[in-house]
Amino acid sequence: MEASRQPNSNPPRVANGNGTANGGASTTNGARPTFPPTKAQQYRLPYRPQPPPPSRRRRRGCCCVCCLWLTLFIIALVFLAAIAAGVLYVLYRPQRPTFSVSSLRLAALNLSAADLLTSRLDLSVTARNPNRKLVFVYDDVAISASSGGVTIGEGTIPGFAQGTDNTTVLKTTVSSSGRSLDPTEASDLRKRKRYPLEIELDTNAGVKIGGFKSKRLGIRASCDGIEAVVAKGNATATTTGSAKCKVKLRIKIWNWTI
């Protein structure tokens, strides 16, 4: 008697191209079943090890070393400059030039009804170079005259070179033509019979030692103690005597002038 055939509840397995049957996980000799990779696994980037971050201590150490060398370099430059300046001072004994107003003549000083000033001053400035080994080379000298803070005239002295141990007399004219004044300034000038004057000179000068020429520095000379007197009916006057000037060097560092 033939055994009765019962229907198989498991679906048939169909072998695919690699020899494994579809419809379930493949096993080989009792190994763990393998499953096909998911989409997330297919598109996952391979792991790449990242280099370790640089050490902060190493960066600080490099910065400290650079700052130390820079500081030492600046100190060395300052030290060498001080030595060079000391050697030059010992060899040449540099001294500042001196200026003085030796004479002044007020040729005109008139104020119109509209407070317009017309003036003319003829003056002589004496420049002295006391150095025996240094030659001064001057640019054009801007000169102005004022009385009580009111500028009454301006002029220019052409540039010149002054030799060693030399005294040079510079003659020029300081004038003003139709300069408008404030009513208060004009009234103050009309009331005066004696005019205390301040003369100011501004220029740039360099030093020449043989074939060497230094960079030019600013020089300002301020001269006071001068008094002009206008005689009645005559527009002339003379000063009470020679007036020495205070000389200051003007050194420009970037945008600052000291």
Short mmCIF file of C-alpha atoms in Angstrom, two decimals:
data_model
loop_
_atom_site.label_atom_id
_atom_site.label_comp_id
_atom_site.label_asym_id
_atom_site.label_seq_id
_atom_site.Cartn_x
_atom_site.Cartn_y
_atom_site.Cartn_z
CA MET A 1 0.00 0.00 0.00
CA GLU A 2 1.47 3.22 -1.08
CA ALA A 3 2.05 5.74 1.56
CA SER A 4 -0.24 8.62 1.35
CA ARG A 5 1.41 11.80 0.02
CA GLN A 6 0.93 14.85 2.17
CA PRO A 7 1.31 18.31 0.65
CA ASN A 8 4.59 20.09 1.49
CA SER A 9 3.92 23.31 3.37
CA ASN A 10 7.43 24.77 2.65
CA PRO A 11 7.81 26.64 -0.65
CA PRO A 12 10.28 25.25 -3.08
CA ARG A 13 13.75 26.70 -3.10
CA VAL A 14 15.20 27.90 -6.33
CA ALA A 15 18.92 28.06 -6.66
CA ASN A 16 20.38 31.33 -7.89
CA GLY A 17 23.55 31.96 -9.77
CA ASN A 18 25.95 31.59 -6.85
CA GLY A 19 24.55 28.32 -5.73
CA THR A 20 22.43 29.54 -2.88
CA ALA A 21 18.77 29.09 -2.69
CA ASN A 22 16.37 32.00 -2.62
CA GLY A 23 13.69 32.38 -0.04
CA GLY A 24 15.84 32.28 3.10
CA ALA A 25 19.23 32.86 4.62
CA SER A 26 22.06 30.78 3.23
CA THR A 27 24.03 28.56 5.51
CA THR A 28 27.21 26.68 4.85
CA ASN A 29 28.27 23.81 7.03
CA GLY A 30 26.44 25.10 10.07
CA ALA A 31 27.85 28.67 9.82
CA ARG A 32 25.87 31.69 10.90
CA PRO A 33 23.38 32.84 8.30
CA THR A 34 24.38 35.84 6.15
CA PHE A 35 21.97 38.51 4.99
CA PRO A 36 22.21 40.82 2.02
CA PRO A 37 23.56 44.36 2.88
CA THR A 38 21.04 47.12 3.49
CA LYS A 39 21.04 50.49 1.68
CA ALA A 40 22.60 52.23 4.67
CA GLN A 41 25.44 49.71 4.61
CA GLN A 42 25.91 50.05 0.87
CA TYR A 43 26.32 53.87 0.94
CA ARG A 44 28.33 54.14 4.16
CA LEU A 45 31.73 55.82 3.62
CA PRO A 46 34.79 53.84 4.59
CA TYR A 47 36.35 54.80 7.91
CA ARG A 48 39.39 57.00 7.63
CA PRO A 49 41.42 57.68 10.76
CA GLN A 50 41.82 61.42 11.53
CA PRO A 51 45.23 62.86 12.42
CA PRO A 52 45.55 63.91 16.06
CA PRO A 53 44.98 67.67 16.71
CA PRO A 54 48.15 69.78 17.10
CA SER A 55 49.27 70.35 20.61
CA ARG A 56 48.47 73.78 22.08
CA ARG A 57 51.60 73.66 24.15
CA ARG A 58 53.70 73.33 21.02
CA ARG A 59 52.06 76.42 19.49
CA ARG A 60 52.60 78.43 22.65
CA GLY A 61 56.19 77.35 22.74
CA CYS A 62 56.81 78.51 19.16
CA CYS A 63 55.16 81.90 19.84
CA CYS A 64 57.22 82.42 22.97
CA VAL A 65 60.46 81.62 21.13
CA CYS A 66 59.60 84.03 18.27
CA CYS A 67 58.72 86.82 20.72
CA LEU A 68 61.94 86.24 22.62
CA TRP A 69 64.10 86.46 19.50
CA LEU A 70 62.25 89.53 18.27
CA THR A 71 62.75 91.26 21.63
CA LEU A 72 66.45 90.41 21.63
CA PHE A 73 66.79 91.72 18.06
CA ILE A 74 65.14 95.05 18.95
CA ILE A 75 67.31 95.40 22.05
CA ALA A 76 70.42 94.74 19.94
CA LEU A 77 69.39 97.40 17.40
CA VAL A 78 68.77 99.97 20.13
CA PHE A 79 72.10 99.11 21.74
CA LEU A 80 73.98 99.49 18.43
CA ALA A 81 72.21 102.79 17.68
CA ALA A 82 73.15 104.11 21.13
CA ILE A 83 76.78 103.15 20.56
CA ALA A 84 76.82 104.85 17.14
CA ALA A 85 75.22 108.00 18.57
CA GLY A 86 77.76 108.06 21.38
CA VAL A 87 80.67 107.72 18.96
CA LEU A 88 79.32 110.54 16.76
CA TYR A 89 78.80 112.79 19.76
CA VAL A 90 82.35 112.22 21.00
CA LEU A 91 83.85 112.83 17.55
CA TYR A 92 81.80 115.83 16.40
CA ARG A 93 80.23 117.38 19.52
CA PRO A 94 77.07 118.53 17.63
CA GLN A 95 75.32 121.71 18.76
CA ARG A 96 72.03 123.26 17.72
CA PRO A 97 72.04 126.28 15.43
CA THR A 98 71.09 129.62 16.96
CA PHE A 99 68.89 132.39 15.53
CA SER A 100 68.28 135.98 16.53
CA VAL A 101 66.39 138.96 15.10
CA SER A 102 69.04 141.62 14.74
CA SER A 103 66.88 144.40 13.23
CA LEU A 104 63.29 145.10 12.23
CA ARG A 105 61.67 148.03 10.48
CA LEU A 106 57.90 148.45 10.37
CA ALA A 107 57.34 150.08 7.00
CA ALA A 108 53.52 149.92 6.98
CA LEU A 109 50.69 148.97 9.30
CA ASN A 110 47.25 150.14 8.16
CA LEU A 111 43.72 149.01 8.94
CA SER A 112 40.84 149.92 6.66
CA ALA A 113 37.26 150.60 7.76
CA ALA A 114 36.39 147.05 6.69
CA ASP A 115 39.06 145.68 9.08
CA LEU A 116 41.47 144.75 6.29
CA LEU A 117 45.12 144.73 7.33
CA THR A 118 48.00 145.91 5.14
CA SER A 119 51.48 145.67 6.64
CA ARG A 120 55.14 145.40 5.80
CA LEU A 121 58.08 144.51 8.01
CA ASP A 122 61.69 144.53 6.86
CA LEU A 123 63.80 142.43 9.18
CA SER A 124 67.20 140.78 9.47
CA VAL A 125 67.66 137.35 11.03
CA THR A 126 71.10 136.18 12.11
CA ALA A 127 71.75 132.41 11.90
CA ARG A 128 74.76 130.95 13.68
CA ASN A 129 76.39 127.53 13.21
CA PRO A 130 78.67 126.90 16.20
CA ASN A 131 79.90 123.50 14.98
CA ARG A 132 83.41 123.11 13.60
CA LYS A 133 82.82 119.87 11.69
CA LEU A 134 79.12 119.99 10.75
CA VAL A 135 77.49 121.83 7.85
CA PHE A 136 73.78 122.71 8.09
CA VAL A 137 71.66 122.50 4.94
CA TYR A 138 68.34 124.38 5.23
CA ASP A 139 65.18 124.18 3.17
CA ASP A 140 63.09 127.31 2.60
CA VAL A 141 62.32 129.06 5.89
CA ALA A 142 58.72 130.12 6.52
CA ILE A 143 58.62 133.23 8.72
CA SER A 144 55.64 134.92 10.34
CA ALA A 145 55.17 137.95 12.60
CA SER A 146 52.34 138.39 15.08
CA SER A 147 51.30 140.86 17.74
CA GLY A 148 49.12 139.78 20.64
CA GLY A 149 48.24 136.54 18.85
CA VAL A 150 47.21 138.36 15.64
CA THR A 151 49.27 137.48 12.56
CA ILE A 152 50.29 140.70 10.85
CA GLY A 153 52.60 139.36 8.16
CA GLU A 154 54.17 136.32 6.54
CA GLY A 155 57.19 135.72 4.36
CA THR A 156 59.80 133.21 3.15
CA ILE A 157 63.58 133.02 3.30
CA PRO A 158 65.14 130.91 0.50
CA GLY A 159 66.96 127.74 1.53
CA PHE A 160 70.71 127.92 2.08
CA ALA A 161 73.72 125.93 3.26
CA GLN A 162 75.67 127.18 6.26
CA GLY A 163 79.29 126.16 6.63
CA THR A 164 81.15 125.27 9.80
CA ASP A 165 81.63 127.93 12.46
CA ASN A 166 79.69 130.40 10.36
CA THR A 167 77.38 133.36 10.95
CA THR A 168 74.88 134.28 8.23
CA VAL A 169 72.63 137.35 8.15
CA LEU A 170 69.32 136.73 6.34
CA LYS A 171 67.28 139.69 5.17
CA THR A 172 63.64 139.35 4.23
CA THR A 173 60.30 141.14 4.11
CA VAL A 174 57.22 140.00 5.98
CA SER A 175 53.99 141.48 4.68
CA SER A 176 50.22 141.21 4.58
CA SER A 177 47.94 142.60 1.89
CA GLY A 178 44.21 143.00 2.58
CA ARG A 179 44.08 140.33 5.27
CA SER A 180 40.67 140.26 6.94
CA LEU A 181 40.72 140.53 10.73
CA ASP A 182 38.17 139.80 13.37
CA PRO A 183 36.52 143.04 14.65
CA THR A 184 37.94 142.40 18.12
CA GLU A 185 41.47 141.89 16.74
CA ALA A 186 41.21 145.01 14.58
CA SER A 187 39.99 147.09 17.50
CA ASP A 188 42.86 145.87 19.66
CA LEU A 189 45.43 146.81 17.02
CA ARG A 190 43.96 150.30 16.57
CA LYS A 191 44.27 151.04 20.27
CA ARG A 192 47.95 150.17 20.45
CA LYS A 193 50.87 152.53 20.00
CA ARG A 194 53.50 149.95 20.86
CA TYR A 195 53.40 146.55 19.21
CA PRO A 196 55.03 143.61 21.00
CA LEU A 197 56.05 141.26 18.21
CA GLU A 198 56.66 137.53 18.08
CA ILE A 199 58.68 136.21 15.15
CA GLU A 200 58.48 132.51 14.30
CA LEU A 201 60.63 130.58 11.84
CA ASP A 202 59.83 127.07 10.56
CA THR A 203 62.11 125.00 8.34
CA ASN A 204 63.70 121.60 7.78
CA ALA A 205 67.45 121.15 8.07
CA GLY A 206 69.93 118.36 7.54
CA VAL A 207 73.53 117.83 8.60
CA LYS A 208 76.36 117.27 6.14
CA ILE A 209 79.57 115.54 7.24
CA GLY A 210 81.92 115.16 4.31
CA GLY A 211 79.98 113.18 1.70
CA PHE A 212 77.33 112.02 4.19
CA LYS A 213 73.99 113.84 4.40
CA SER A 214 71.57 113.11 7.21
CA LYS A 215 67.81 113.02 7.01
CA ARG A 216 66.22 116.44 7.47
CA LEU A 217 64.61 117.32 10.78
CA GLY A 218 62.10 120.05 11.52
CA ILE A 219 63.37 123.18 13.26
CA ARG A 220 61.19 125.86 14.85
CA ALA A 221 62.66 129.08 16.21
CA SER A 222 60.46 131.37 18.32
CA CYS A 223 61.67 134.93 18.91
CA ASP A 224 60.00 137.31 21.36
CA GLY A 225 60.94 140.35 23.40
CA ILE A 226 60.66 142.59 20.33
CA GLU A 227 58.72 145.84 20.49
CA ALA A 228 57.93 148.10 17.56
CA VAL A 229 56.83 151.70 18.00
CA VAL A 230 55.00 153.63 15.31
CA ALA A 231 55.88 157.31 15.30
CA LYS A 232 53.09 159.85 14.79
CA GLY A 233 52.64 160.72 11.16
CA ASN A 234 55.29 158.25 10.13
CA ALA A 235 54.86 154.56 9.47
CA THR A 236 58.34 153.50 10.48
CA ALA A 237 59.62 151.96 13.64
CA THR A 238 62.61 150.07 14.95
CA THR A 239 62.99 147.37 17.57
CA THR A 240 64.30 147.97 21.04
CA GLY A 241 67.25 145.65 20.35
CA SER A 242 68.34 142.21 19.17
CA ALA A 243 66.16 139.32 20.31
CA LYS A 244 67.42 135.76 20.66
CA CYS A 245 65.20 132.89 19.58
CA LYS A 246 64.41 129.58 21.24
CA VAL A 247 65.19 126.69 18.89
CA LYS A 248 63.30 123.40 19.07
CA LEU A 249 63.78 120.28 17.00
CA ARG A 250 60.62 118.76 15.56
CA ILE A 251 60.94 114.99 15.09
CA LYS A 252 58.19 113.27 13.11
CA ILE A 253 57.34 109.67 14.02
CA TRP A 254 54.69 108.26 11.70
CA ASN A 255 51.82 110.73 12.06
CA TRP A 256 53.04 112.39 15.25
CA THR A 257 55.42 115.33 15.55
CA ILE A 258 57.29 115.82 18.82
#
